[in-house]
PDB file of C-alpha atoms and ligand atoms in Angstrom:
ATOM      1  CA  MET M   1     -69.612  32.138   3.838  1.00 50.00           C
ATOM      2  CA  THR M   2     -71.558  35.202   4.855  1.00 50.00           C
ATOM      3  CA  ALA M   3     -74.702  35.419   2.826  1.00 50.00           C
ATOM      4  CA  MET M   4     -75.960  38.830   1.780  1.00 52.00           C
ATOM      5  CA  ASN M   5     -79.651  38.171   1.927  1.00 52.00           C
ATOM      6  CA  ASN M   6     -80.759  41.469   0.480  1.00 61.00           C
ATOM      7  CA  ALA M   7     -78.915  40.908  -2.821  1.00 78.00           C
ATOM      8  CA  GLU M   8     -80.265  39.041  -5.827  1.00 89.00           C
ATOM      9  CA  PRO M   9     -79.723  35.301  -5.242  1.00 95.00           C
ATOM     10  CA  MET M  10     -76.834  33.798  -7.196  1.00 96.00           C
ATOM     11  CA  VAL M  11     -78.992  30.781  -8.055  1.00 97.00           C
ATOM     12  CA  LYS M  12     -82.757  30.790  -8.144  1.00 96.00           C
ATOM     13  CA  ALA M  13     -84.503  27.568  -9.145  1.00 97.00           C
ATOM     14  CA  ASN M  14     -88.278  27.685  -9.260  1.00 96.00           C
ATOM     15  CA  ALA M  15     -90.115  24.395  -9.805  1.00 97.00           C
ATOM     16  CA  VAL M  16     -87.296  23.086 -12.002  1.00 96.00           C
ATOM     17  CA  CYS M  17     -88.187  19.849 -13.807  1.00 97.00           C
ATOM     18  CA  LYS M  18     -86.041  17.624 -15.960  1.00 97.00           C
ATOM     19  CA  ASP M  19     -86.945  14.403 -17.737  1.00 96.00           C
ATOM     20  CA  PHE M  20     -84.831  11.913 -19.616  1.00 96.00           C
ATOM     21  CA  GLY M  21     -87.460  10.296 -21.812  1.00 94.00           C
ATOM     22  CA  SER M  22     -90.030   8.807 -19.463  1.00 95.00           C
ATOM     23  CA  ASN M  23     -87.667   9.099 -16.497  1.00 96.00           C
ATOM     24  CA  GLN M  24     -88.651  12.152 -14.472  1.00 97.00           C
ATOM     25  CA  VAL M  25     -85.402  13.072 -12.753  1.00 97.00           C
ATOM     26  CA  LEU M  26     -86.123  16.510 -11.272  1.00 98.00           C
ATOM     27  CA  LYS M  27     -89.715  16.873 -10.122  1.00 97.00           C
ATOM     28  CA  GLY M  28     -89.966  20.535  -9.212  1.00 97.00           C
ATOM     29  CA  ILE M  29     -86.854  21.783  -7.446  1.00 97.00           C
ATOM     30  CA  ASP M  30     -87.124  25.075  -5.567  1.00 97.00           C
ATOM     31  CA  LEU M  31     -83.807  26.345  -4.327  1.00 97.00           C
ATOM     32  CA  HIS M  32     -82.243  29.736  -3.748  1.00 96.00           C
ATOM     33  CA  VAL M  33     -78.523  30.175  -3.179  1.00 97.00           C
ATOM     34  CA  GLN M  34     -77.519  33.598  -1.910  1.00 97.00           C
ATOM     35  CA  GLN M  35     -74.323  35.372  -2.915  1.00 96.00           C
ATOM     36  CA  GLY M  36     -71.455  34.134  -0.780  1.00 97.00           C
ATOM     37  CA  GLU M  37     -73.417  31.161   0.449  1.00 97.00           C
ATOM     38  CA  VAL M  38     -72.061  27.594   0.510  1.00 98.00           C
ATOM     39  CA  VAL M  39     -74.737  24.958  -0.040  1.00 98.00           C
ATOM     40  CA  CYS M  40     -74.046  21.240   0.155  1.00 98.00           C
ATOM     41  CA  LEU M  41     -76.332  18.978  -1.817  1.00 98.00           C
ATOM     42  CA  ILE M  42     -76.614  15.492  -0.401  1.00 97.00           C
ATOM     43  CA  GLY M  43     -78.739  12.489  -1.235  1.00 97.00           C
ATOM     44  CA  PRO M  44     -78.668   8.926  -2.497  1.00 97.00           C
ATOM     45  CA  SER M  45     -77.231   7.963  -5.857  1.00 96.00           C
ATOM     46  CA  GLY M  46     -79.715   8.626  -8.651  1.00 97.00           C
ATOM     47  CA  SER M  47     -81.653  11.291  -6.744  1.00 97.00           C
ATOM     48  CA  GLY M  48     -80.848  13.954  -9.376  1.00 98.00           C
ATOM     49  CA  LYS M  49     -77.990  15.888  -7.755  1.00 98.00           C
ATOM     50  CA  SER M  50     -75.664  15.861 -10.777  1.00 98.00           C
ATOM     51  CA  THR M  51     -78.516  16.619 -13.123  1.00 98.00           C
ATOM     52  CA  PHE M  52     -79.500  19.612 -11.027  1.00 98.00           C
ATOM     53  CA  LEU M  53     -75.914  20.964 -11.072  1.00 97.00           C
ATOM     54  CA  ARG M  54     -75.783  20.451 -14.829  1.00 96.00           C
ATOM     55  CA  CYS M  55     -79.022  22.417 -15.200  1.00 95.00           C
ATOM     56  CA  ILE M  56     -77.487  25.316 -13.267  1.00 95.00           C
ATOM     57  CA  ASN M  57     -74.842  25.851 -15.932  1.00 90.00           C
ATOM     58  CA  HIS M  58     -77.049  24.719 -18.791  1.00 88.00           C
ATOM     59  CA  LEU M  59     -75.167  21.552 -19.621  1.00 90.00           C
ATOM     60  CA  GLU M  60     -78.756  20.246 -19.533  1.00 92.00           C
ATOM     61  CA  ALA M  61     -81.787  22.228 -20.639  1.00 90.00           C
ATOM     62  CA  ILE M  62     -84.687  22.144 -18.183  1.00 92.00           C
ATOM     63  CA  ASP M  63     -88.144  20.898 -19.142  1.00 92.00           C
ATOM     64  CA  GLY M  64     -90.187  22.900 -16.688  1.00 93.00           C
ATOM     65  CA  GLY M  65     -89.910  25.740 -14.208  1.00 93.00           C
ATOM     66  CA  ARG M  66     -87.327  28.509 -14.325  1.00 92.00           C
ATOM     67  CA  MET M  67     -83.668  28.825 -13.434  1.00 93.00           C
ATOM     68  CA  TRP M  68     -81.812  32.088 -12.892  1.00 93.00           C
ATOM     69  CA  VAL M  69     -78.085  32.472 -12.296  1.00 93.00           C
ATOM     70  CA  ASN M  70     -76.870  35.843 -11.127  1.00 91.00           C
ATOM     71  CA  GLY M  71     -80.188  37.403 -12.070  1.00 88.00           C
ATOM     72  CA  LYS M  72     -80.210  36.036 -15.614  1.00 86.00           C
ATOM     73  CA  ILE M  73     -82.514  33.292 -16.907  1.00 86.00           C
ATOM     74  CA  VAL M  74     -80.296  30.357 -17.775  1.00 82.00           C
ATOM     75  CA  GLY M  75     -80.283  29.629 -21.494  1.00 80.00           C
ATOM     76  CA  TYR M  76     -82.837  32.262 -22.439  1.00 80.00           C
ATOM     77  CA  GLU M  77     -82.959  35.954 -23.151  1.00 78.00           C
ATOM     78  CA  LEU M  78     -85.927  38.079 -22.141  1.00 77.00           C
ATOM     79  CA  LYS M  79     -86.853  40.507 -24.925  1.00 81.00           C
ATOM     80  CA  GLY M  80     -89.961  42.483 -24.121  1.00 83.00           C
ATOM     81  CA  ASN M  81     -91.959  39.812 -22.346  1.00 80.00           C
ATOM     82  CA  ARG M  82     -90.961  36.922 -24.607  1.00 81.00           C
ATOM     83  CA  LEU M  83     -88.231  34.386 -23.929  1.00 77.00           C
ATOM     84  CA  TYR M  84     -85.810  33.512 -26.698  1.00 80.00           C
ATOM     85  CA  GLU M  85     -83.412  30.600 -26.502  1.00 80.00           C
ATOM     86  CA  GLN M  86     -79.819  31.841 -26.410  1.00 82.00           C
ATOM     87  CA  SER M  87     -77.361  31.032 -29.161  1.00 82.00           C
ATOM     88  CA  HIS M  88     -74.482  28.660 -28.495  1.00 81.00           C
ATOM     89  CA  ASN M  89     -72.115  31.634 -28.162  1.00 80.00           C
ATOM     90  CA  GLU M  90     -74.369  33.424 -25.701  1.00 79.00           C
ATOM     91  CA  ILE M  91     -74.710  30.247 -23.618  1.00 80.00           C
ATOM     92  CA  CYS M  92     -70.908  29.841 -23.536  1.00 77.00           C
ATOM     93  CA  HIS M  93     -70.579  33.432 -22.454  1.00 76.00           C
ATOM     94  CA  SER M  94     -73.034  33.073 -19.533  1.00 76.00           C
ATOM     95  CA  ARG M  95     -71.537  29.718 -18.611  1.00 80.00           C
ATOM     96  CA  SER M  96     -68.163  31.361 -18.045  1.00 81.00           C
ATOM     97  CA  ASP M  97     -69.663  32.932 -14.891  1.00 89.00           C
ATOM     98  CA  VAL M  98     -69.953  29.423 -13.482  1.00 94.00           C
ATOM     99  CA  GLY M  99     -67.003  27.172 -12.692  1.00 95.00           C
ATOM    100  CA  MET M 100     -67.508  23.444 -12.446  1.00 95.00           C
ATOM    101  CA  VAL M 101     -65.352  20.748 -10.882  1.00 97.00           C
ATOM    102  CA  PHE M 102     -66.140  17.080 -11.505  1.00 95.00           C
ATOM    103  CA  GLN M 103     -65.333  13.841  -9.774  1.00 94.00           C
ATOM    104  CA  GLN M 104     -62.966  12.976 -12.640  1.00 93.00           C
ATOM    105  CA  PHE M 105     -60.641  15.923 -12.903  1.00 91.00           C
ATOM    106  CA  ASN M 106     -60.827  16.160 -16.718  1.00 92.00           C
ATOM    107  CA  LEU M 107     -57.492  17.906 -17.145  1.00 96.00           C
ATOM    108  CA  PHE M 108     -56.067  17.965 -20.665  1.00 96.00           C
ATOM    109  CA  PRO M 109     -53.476  15.149 -20.470  1.00 97.00           C
ATOM    110  CA  HIS M 110     -51.212  16.493 -23.223  1.00 97.00           C
ATOM    111  CA  MET M 111     -50.873  19.933 -21.613  1.00 98.00           C
ATOM    112  CA  THR M 112     -48.802  21.033 -18.653  1.00 98.00           C
ATOM    113  CA  VAL M 113     -50.540  22.336 -15.557  1.00 98.00           C
ATOM    114  CA  LEU M 114     -49.894  25.927 -16.618  1.00 98.00           C
ATOM    115  CA  GLN M 115     -51.165  25.268 -20.150  1.00 98.00           C
ATOM    116  CA  ASN M 116     -54.311  23.690 -18.679  1.00 98.00           C
ATOM    117  CA  LEU M 117     -54.891  26.839 -16.635  1.00 98.00           C
ATOM    118  CA  ILE M 118     -54.429  29.421 -19.373  1.00 97.00           C
ATOM    119  CA  GLU M 119     -56.290  27.549 -22.144  1.00 96.00           C
ATOM    120  CA  ALA M 120     -59.822  28.809 -21.459  1.00 93.00           C
ATOM    121  CA  PRO M 121     -58.872  32.393 -20.562  1.00 94.00           C
ATOM    122  CA  ARG M 122     -56.845  32.613 -23.789  1.00 95.00           C
ATOM    123  CA  LEU M 123     -59.448  30.958 -26.029  1.00 92.00           C
ATOM    124  CA  VAL M 124     -62.739  32.078 -24.515  1.00 89.00           C
ATOM    125  CA  ARG M 125     -61.770  35.422 -23.048  1.00 89.00           C
ATOM    126  CA  LYS M 126     -59.046  36.228 -25.591  1.00 93.00           C
ATOM    127  CA  GLU M 127     -56.733  37.223 -22.766  1.00 95.00           C
ATOM    128  CA  ARG M 128     -53.150  38.247 -23.347  1.00 97.00           C
ATOM    129  CA  LYS M 129     -50.775  35.440 -22.468  1.00 97.00           C
ATOM    130  CA  ALA M 130     -48.986  37.434 -19.774  1.00 97.00           C
ATOM    131  CA  THR M 131     -52.288  38.238 -18.038  1.00 97.00           C
ATOM    132  CA  ALA M 132     -53.473  34.643 -18.147  1.00 97.00           C
ATOM    133  CA  VAL M 133     -50.130  33.302 -16.926  1.00 98.00           C
ATOM    134  CA  ALA M 134     -49.964  35.774 -14.051  1.00 98.00           C
ATOM    135  CA  ARG M 135     -53.427  34.820 -12.805  1.00 98.00           C
ATOM    136  CA  ALA M 136     -52.738  31.118 -13.306  1.00 98.00           C
ATOM    137  CA  LYS M 137     -49.571  31.314 -11.237  1.00 98.00           C
ATOM    138  CA  SER M 138     -51.246  33.178  -8.443  1.00 98.00           C
ATOM    139  CA  LEU M 139     -54.048  30.575  -8.349  1.00 98.00           C
ATOM    140  CA  LEU M 140     -51.561  27.702  -8.399  1.00 98.00           C
ATOM    141  CA  ASP M 141     -49.961  29.329  -5.405  1.00 97.00           C
ATOM    142  CA  LYS M 142     -53.369  29.489  -3.677  1.00 96.00           C
ATOM    143  CA  VAL M 143     -53.908  25.749  -4.140  1.00 97.00           C
ATOM    144  CA  GLY M 144     -50.353  25.040  -3.011  1.00 97.00           C
ATOM    145  CA  LEU M 145     -48.978  23.830  -6.349  1.00 97.00           C
ATOM    146  CA  SER M 146     -46.659  26.601  -7.559  1.00 97.00           C
ATOM    147  CA  GLU M 147     -43.861  24.147  -8.136  1.00 97.00           C
ATOM    148  CA  LYS M 148     -46.017  21.982 -10.440  1.00 98.00           C
ATOM    149  CA  ALA M 149     -46.658  24.558 -13.185  1.00 98.00           C
ATOM    150  CA  ASP M 150     -44.609  22.634 -15.752  1.00 98.00           C
ATOM    151  CA  ALA M 151     -45.677  19.130 -14.723  1.00 98.00           C
ATOM    152  CA  TYR M 152     -48.094  17.043 -16.767  1.00 98.00           C
ATOM    153  CA  PRO M 153     -51.291  15.744 -15.126  1.00 97.00           C
ATOM    154  CA  ARG M 154     -50.054  12.125 -15.154  1.00 97.00           C
ATOM    155  CA  GLN M 155     -47.121  13.202 -12.972  1.00 98.00           C
ATOM    156  CA  LEU M 156     -49.475  14.396 -10.230  1.00 97.00           C
ATOM    157  CA  SER M 157     -51.434  12.568  -7.549  1.00 97.00           C
ATOM    158  CA  GLY M 158     -55.220  12.572  -7.771  1.00 97.00           C
ATOM    159  CA  GLY M 159     -55.416  15.181  -5.025  1.00 97.00           C
ATOM    160  CA  GLN M 160     -52.977  17.435  -6.846  1.00 97.00           C
ATOM    161  CA  GLN M 161     -54.865  16.979 -10.123  1.00 98.00           C
ATOM    162  CA  GLN M 162     -58.114  17.947  -8.452  1.00 97.00           C
ATOM    163  CA  ARG M 163     -56.492  21.043  -6.953  1.00 98.00           C
ATOM    164  CA  VAL M 164     -55.287  21.959 -10.453  1.00 98.00           C
ATOM    165  CA  ALA M 165     -58.833  21.435 -11.742  1.00 98.00           C
ATOM    166  CA  ILE M 166     -60.127  23.847  -9.087  1.00 98.00           C
ATOM    167  CA  ALA M 167     -57.458  26.426  -9.983  1.00 98.00           C
ATOM    168  CA  ARG M 168     -58.320  25.981 -13.652  1.00 97.00           C
ATOM    169  CA  ALA M 169     -61.987  26.730 -12.988  1.00 97.00           C
ATOM    170  CA  LEU M 170     -61.015  29.792 -10.933  1.00 97.00           C
ATOM    171  CA  CYS M 171     -58.901  31.157 -13.810  1.00 97.00           C
ATOM    172  CA  MET M 172     -62.145  32.180 -15.520  1.00 95.00           C
ATOM    173  CA  GLU M 173     -63.014  34.302 -12.462  1.00 95.00           C
ATOM    174  CA  PRO M 174     -66.396  32.646 -11.948  1.00 96.00           C
ATOM    175  CA  LYS M 175     -69.055  34.133  -9.707  1.00 95.00           C
ATOM    176  CA  LEU M 176     -70.309  30.686  -8.754  1.00 97.00           C
ATOM    177  CA  MET M 177     -68.516  27.369  -8.314  1.00 98.00           C
ATOM    178  CA  LEU M 178     -70.247  24.000  -8.693  1.00 98.00           C
ATOM    179  CA  PHE M 179     -68.577  20.860  -7.358  1.00 98.00           C
ATOM    180  CA  ASP M 180     -69.864  17.389  -8.218  1.00 98.00           C
ATOM    181  CA  GLU M 181     -68.423  14.876  -5.738  1.00 97.00           C
ATOM    182  CA  PRO M 182     -64.943  16.389  -6.085  1.00 97.00           C
ATOM    183  CA  THR M 183     -63.312  13.958  -3.675  1.00 97.00           C
ATOM    184  CA  SER M 184     -65.154  10.737  -4.509  1.00 95.00           C
ATOM    185  CA  ALA M 185     -62.476   9.431  -6.886  1.00 94.00           C
ATOM    186  CA  LEU M 186     -59.604  10.112  -4.492  1.00 95.00           C
ATOM    187  CA  ASP M 187     -57.711   7.809  -2.206  1.00 94.00           C
ATOM    188  CA  PRO M 188     -58.814   8.597   1.350  1.00 93.00           C
ATOM    189  CA  GLU M 189     -55.496  10.150   2.351  1.00 94.00           C
ATOM    190  CA  LEU M 190     -55.798  12.718  -0.479  1.00 95.00           C
ATOM    191  CA  VAL M 191     -59.317  13.902   0.322  1.00 96.00           C
ATOM    192  CA  GLY M 192     -58.230  16.369   3.010  1.00 96.00           C
ATOM    193  CA  GLU M 193     -55.967  18.491   0.806  1.00 97.00           C
ATOM    194  CA  VAL M 194     -58.808  19.053  -1.688  1.00 97.00           C
ATOM    195  CA  LEU M 195     -61.359  19.837   1.021  1.00 97.00           C
ATOM    196  CA  LYS M 196     -58.889  22.321   2.517  1.00 97.00           C
ATOM    197  CA  VAL M 197     -58.673  24.205  -0.807  1.00 97.00           C
ATOM    198  CA  MET M 198     -62.479  24.214  -1.007  1.00 98.00           C
ATOM    199  CA  LYS M 199     -62.760  25.459   2.544  1.00 97.00           C
ATOM    200  CA  ASP M 200     -60.331  28.316   1.808  1.00 97.00           C
ATOM    201  CA  LEU M 201     -62.405  29.196  -1.238  1.00 97.00           C
ATOM    202  CA  ALA M 202     -65.572  29.235   0.858  1.00 97.00           C
ATOM    203  CA  THR M 203     -63.889  31.463   3.437  1.00 96.00           C
ATOM    204  CA  SER M 204     -62.839  33.865   0.680  1.00 96.00           C
ATOM    205  CA  GLY M 205     -66.539  34.475  -0.063  1.00 97.00           C
ATOM    206  CA  MET M 206     -67.077  32.334  -3.162  1.00 98.00           C
ATOM    207  CA  THR M 207     -70.645  31.175  -3.749  1.00 98.00           C
ATOM    208  CA  MET M 208     -70.542  27.388  -3.913  1.00 98.00           C
ATOM    209  CA  VAL M 209     -72.904  24.491  -4.535  1.00 98.00           C
ATOM    210  CA  VAL M 210     -71.206  21.242  -3.562  1.00 98.00           C
ATOM    211  CA  VAL M 211     -72.500  17.721  -4.092  1.00 98.00           C
ATOM    212  CA  THR M 212     -70.641  15.646  -1.551  1.00 96.00           C
ATOM    213  CA  HIS M 213     -70.760  12.676   0.775  1.00 94.00           C
ATOM    214  CA  GLU M 214     -68.221  14.331   3.091  1.00 95.00           C
ATOM    215  CA  MET M 215     -70.532  15.036   6.003  1.00 95.00           C
ATOM    216  CA  ASN M 216     -67.838  16.639   8.159  1.00 94.00           C
ATOM    217  CA  PHE M 217     -67.136  19.134   5.385  1.00 96.00           C
ATOM    218  CA  ALA M 218     -70.853  19.783   4.953  1.00 96.00           C
ATOM    219  CA  ARG M 219     -71.359  20.300   8.674  1.00 94.00           C
ATOM    220  CA  ASP M 220     -68.324  22.553   9.145  1.00 94.00           C
ATOM    221  CA  VAL M 221     -68.185  24.555   5.910  1.00 96.00           C
ATOM    222  CA  ALA M 222     -71.663  24.705   4.410  1.00 97.00           C
ATOM    223  CA  ASP M 223     -74.125  27.369   5.435  1.00 97.00           C
ATOM    224  CA  ARG M 224     -76.968  25.175   4.322  1.00 97.00           C
ATOM    225  CA  VAL M 225     -77.493  21.508   3.535  1.00 98.00           C
ATOM    226  CA  VAL M 226     -80.095  20.381   1.031  1.00 98.00           C
ATOM    227  CA  PHE M 227     -81.169  16.739   1.021  1.00 98.00           C
ATOM    228  CA  MET M 228     -82.507  15.460  -2.296  1.00 98.00           C
ATOM    229  CA  ASP M 229     -84.272  12.177  -2.866  1.00 97.00           C
ATOM    230  CA  ASP M 230     -86.017  10.901  -5.983  1.00 97.00           C
ATOM    231  CA  GLY M 231     -86.019  14.261  -7.760  1.00 97.00           C
ATOM    232  CA  TYR M 232     -87.328  16.294  -4.841  1.00 97.00           C
ATOM    233  CA  VAL M 233     -85.778  18.509  -2.185  1.00 97.00           C
ATOM    234  CA  VAL M 234     -86.928  16.581   0.848  1.00 97.00           C
ATOM    235  CA  GLU M 235     -85.303  18.640   3.589  1.00 97.00           C
ATOM    236  CA  GLU M 236     -83.062  21.678   3.864  1.00 97.00           C
ATOM    237  CA  GLY M 237     -81.760  23.888   6.585  1.00 97.00           C
ATOM    238  CA  PRO M 238     -78.673  25.123   8.420  1.00 96.00           C
ATOM    239  CA  ALA M 239     -75.909  22.531   7.908  1.00 95.00           C
ATOM    240  CA  ARG M 240     -75.589  21.559  11.532  1.00 93.00           C
ATOM    241  CA  ASP M 241     -79.336  21.105  12.016  1.00 95.00           C
ATOM    242  CA  VAL M 242     -79.839  18.884   8.993  1.00 96.00           C
ATOM    243  CA  ILE M 243     -76.821  16.701   9.684  1.00 95.00           C
ATOM    244  CA  THR M 244     -77.056  16.316  13.412  1.00 93.00           C
ATOM    245  CA  ASN M 245     -80.802  16.569  13.793  1.00 95.00           C
ATOM    246  CA  PRO M 246     -82.599  15.579  10.577  1.00 96.00           C
ATOM    247  CA  GLN M 247     -86.390  15.730  10.691  1.00 96.00           C
ATOM    248  CA  ASN M 248     -87.438  13.711   7.665  1.00 96.00           C
ATOM    249  CA  GLU M 249     -87.319   9.910   7.853  1.00 96.00           C
ATOM    250  CA  ARG M 250     -85.588   9.637   4.490  1.00 96.00           C
ATOM    251  CA  THR M 251     -82.909  12.123   5.530  1.00 97.00           C
ATOM    252  CA  LYS M 252     -82.386  10.151   8.739  1.00 96.00           C
ATOM    253  CA  ALA M 253     -82.002   6.871   6.845  1.00 96.00           C
ATOM    254  CA  PHE M 254     -79.613   8.393   4.306  1.00 96.00           C
ATOM    255  CA  LEU M 255     -77.398  10.013   6.942  1.00 95.00           C
ATOM    256  CA  ALA M 256     -77.317   6.823   8.971  1.00 93.00           C
ATOM    257  CA  SER M 257     -76.096   4.893   5.921  1.00 92.00           C
ATOM    258  CA  VAL M 258     -73.467   7.486   4.939  1.00 90.00           C
ATOM    259  CA  LEU M 259     -72.142   7.967   8.454  1.00 84.00           C
ATOM    260  CA  ALA M 260     -71.926   4.199   8.926  1.00 82.00           C
ATOM    261  CA  GLU M 261     -69.595   3.825   5.907  1.00 68.00           C
ATOM    262  CA  PRO M 262     -66.005   3.005   6.760  1.00 61.00           C
ATOM    263  CA  ALA M 263     -63.692   5.970   6.158  1.00 54.00           C
ATOM    264  CA  ALA M 264     -61.549   4.025   3.686  1.00 49.00           C
ATOM    265  CA  ALA M 265     -63.870   2.792   0.960  1.00 45.00           C
TER     266      ALA M 265
HETATM  267  P1  ADP S   1     -77.147  11.658  -8.705  1.00 69.11           P
HETATM  268  O1  ADP S   1     -76.106  12.642  -9.141  1.00 69.11           O
HETATM  269  O2  ADP S   1     -77.959  12.138  -7.546  1.00 69.11           O
HETATM  270  O3  ADP S   1     -76.573  10.301  -8.459  1.00 69.11           O
HETATM  271  P2  ADP S   1     -78.090  11.885 -11.429  1.00 69.11           P
HETATM  272  O4  ADP S   1     -78.519  13.293 -11.591  1.00 69.11           O
HETATM  273  O5  ADP S   1     -76.770  11.513 -11.984  1.00 69.11           O
HETATM  274  O6  ADP S   1     -78.201  11.494  -9.891  1.00 69.11           O
HETATM  275  O7  ADP S   1     -79.140  10.916 -12.096  1.00 69.11           O
HETATM  276  C1  ADP S   1     -80.504  10.972 -11.797  1.00 69.11           C
HETATM  277  C2  ADP S   1     -81.246  10.080 -12.777  1.00 69.11           C
HETATM  278  O8  ADP S   1     -81.141  10.597 -14.092  1.00 69.11           O
HETATM  279  C3  ADP S   1     -80.741   8.654 -12.854  1.00 69.11           C
HETATM  280  O9  ADP S   1     -81.858   7.808 -12.959  1.00 69.11           O
HETATM  281  C4  ADP S   1     -79.921   8.643 -14.120  1.00 69.11           C
HETATM  282  O10 ADP S   1     -79.905   7.360 -14.690  1.00 69.11           O
HETATM  283  C5  ADP S   1     -80.663   9.637 -14.991  1.00 69.11           C
HETATM  284  N1  ADP S   1     -79.788  10.321 -15.957  1.00 69.11           N
HETATM  285  C6  ADP S   1     -78.799  11.185 -15.658  1.00 69.11           C
HETATM  286  N2  ADP S   1     -78.219  11.669 -16.756  1.00 69.11           N
HETATM  287  C7  ADP S   1     -78.854  11.088 -17.813  1.00 69.11           C
HETATM  288  C8  ADP S   1     -78.716  11.188 -19.233  1.00 69.11           C
HETATM  289  N3  ADP S   1     -77.817  11.995 -19.800  1.00 69.11           N
HETATM  290  N4  ADP S   1     -79.560  10.438 -19.985  1.00 69.11           N
HETATM  291  C9  ADP S   1     -80.490   9.640 -19.421  1.00 69.11           C
HETATM  292  N5  ADP S   1     -80.673   9.515 -18.088  1.00 69.11           N
HETATM  293  C10 ADP S   1     -79.873  10.227 -17.289  1.00 69.11           C
HETATM  294 MG1   MG S   2     -74.037  12.423  -9.327  1.00 69.11          MG
END
């Protein structure tokens, strides 16, 4: 959670634009995320938060502006002063620096927890089984699920499945973790255990961009909160300032609506 401001930013978005046909979804996003920083992205449904996350790890190509992750232009290679689009293999390689956790946990249902965790390291990184298993077990321990290594996803609660999904992303030793509403699909009583794992990860120094409606988490864990509306960054600042003392009218209206929601949806 301590940002090293003199280092190259982990994420640098300059005037990033994205269209889906005639629908302009990102209208020039400028955002820097420093190494070790935790940024929460908030905003109404449809404002472009998921699309922006997907642009960070090149699940979507951008239509304008530039995006760098860890100093490298996402999806392109600079040779001389010309940009060349990366091959599929090169994109996969850069993407392995970035871990992503979705609202739906997306675990492989026919694999045990341990098999889920070692799949990508074995296939993508060609790791030896013993190495992959050792790291997987240590990460399962970190998320409090050592005893579930041989369980299948369907035998776990939603909160446990999401913790497995986080451990699975960490098995690739990412430099950056993206979370897209990781607790939105969970029963209210299971939200806390997932947020706790995310908080521990933040404390350990991981750089994180988190789309969330959990305002307490944003206020307590994020270094910075970014409010997006209609494809723009409308307001950003230290988490506490934005959440407790928003300046923009749209931020005020959004926070009022989110904070008014009953805890159990
Ligand atoms: P948020 O995550 O803030 O709710 P999204 O990034 O999911 O917003 O969506 C922003 C807009 O982009 C919406 O209007 C949505 O319908 C549109 N959109 C998102 N993904 C696609 C897609 N793959 N094809 C077409 N339109 C999309
Ligand atoms: Mg979304």
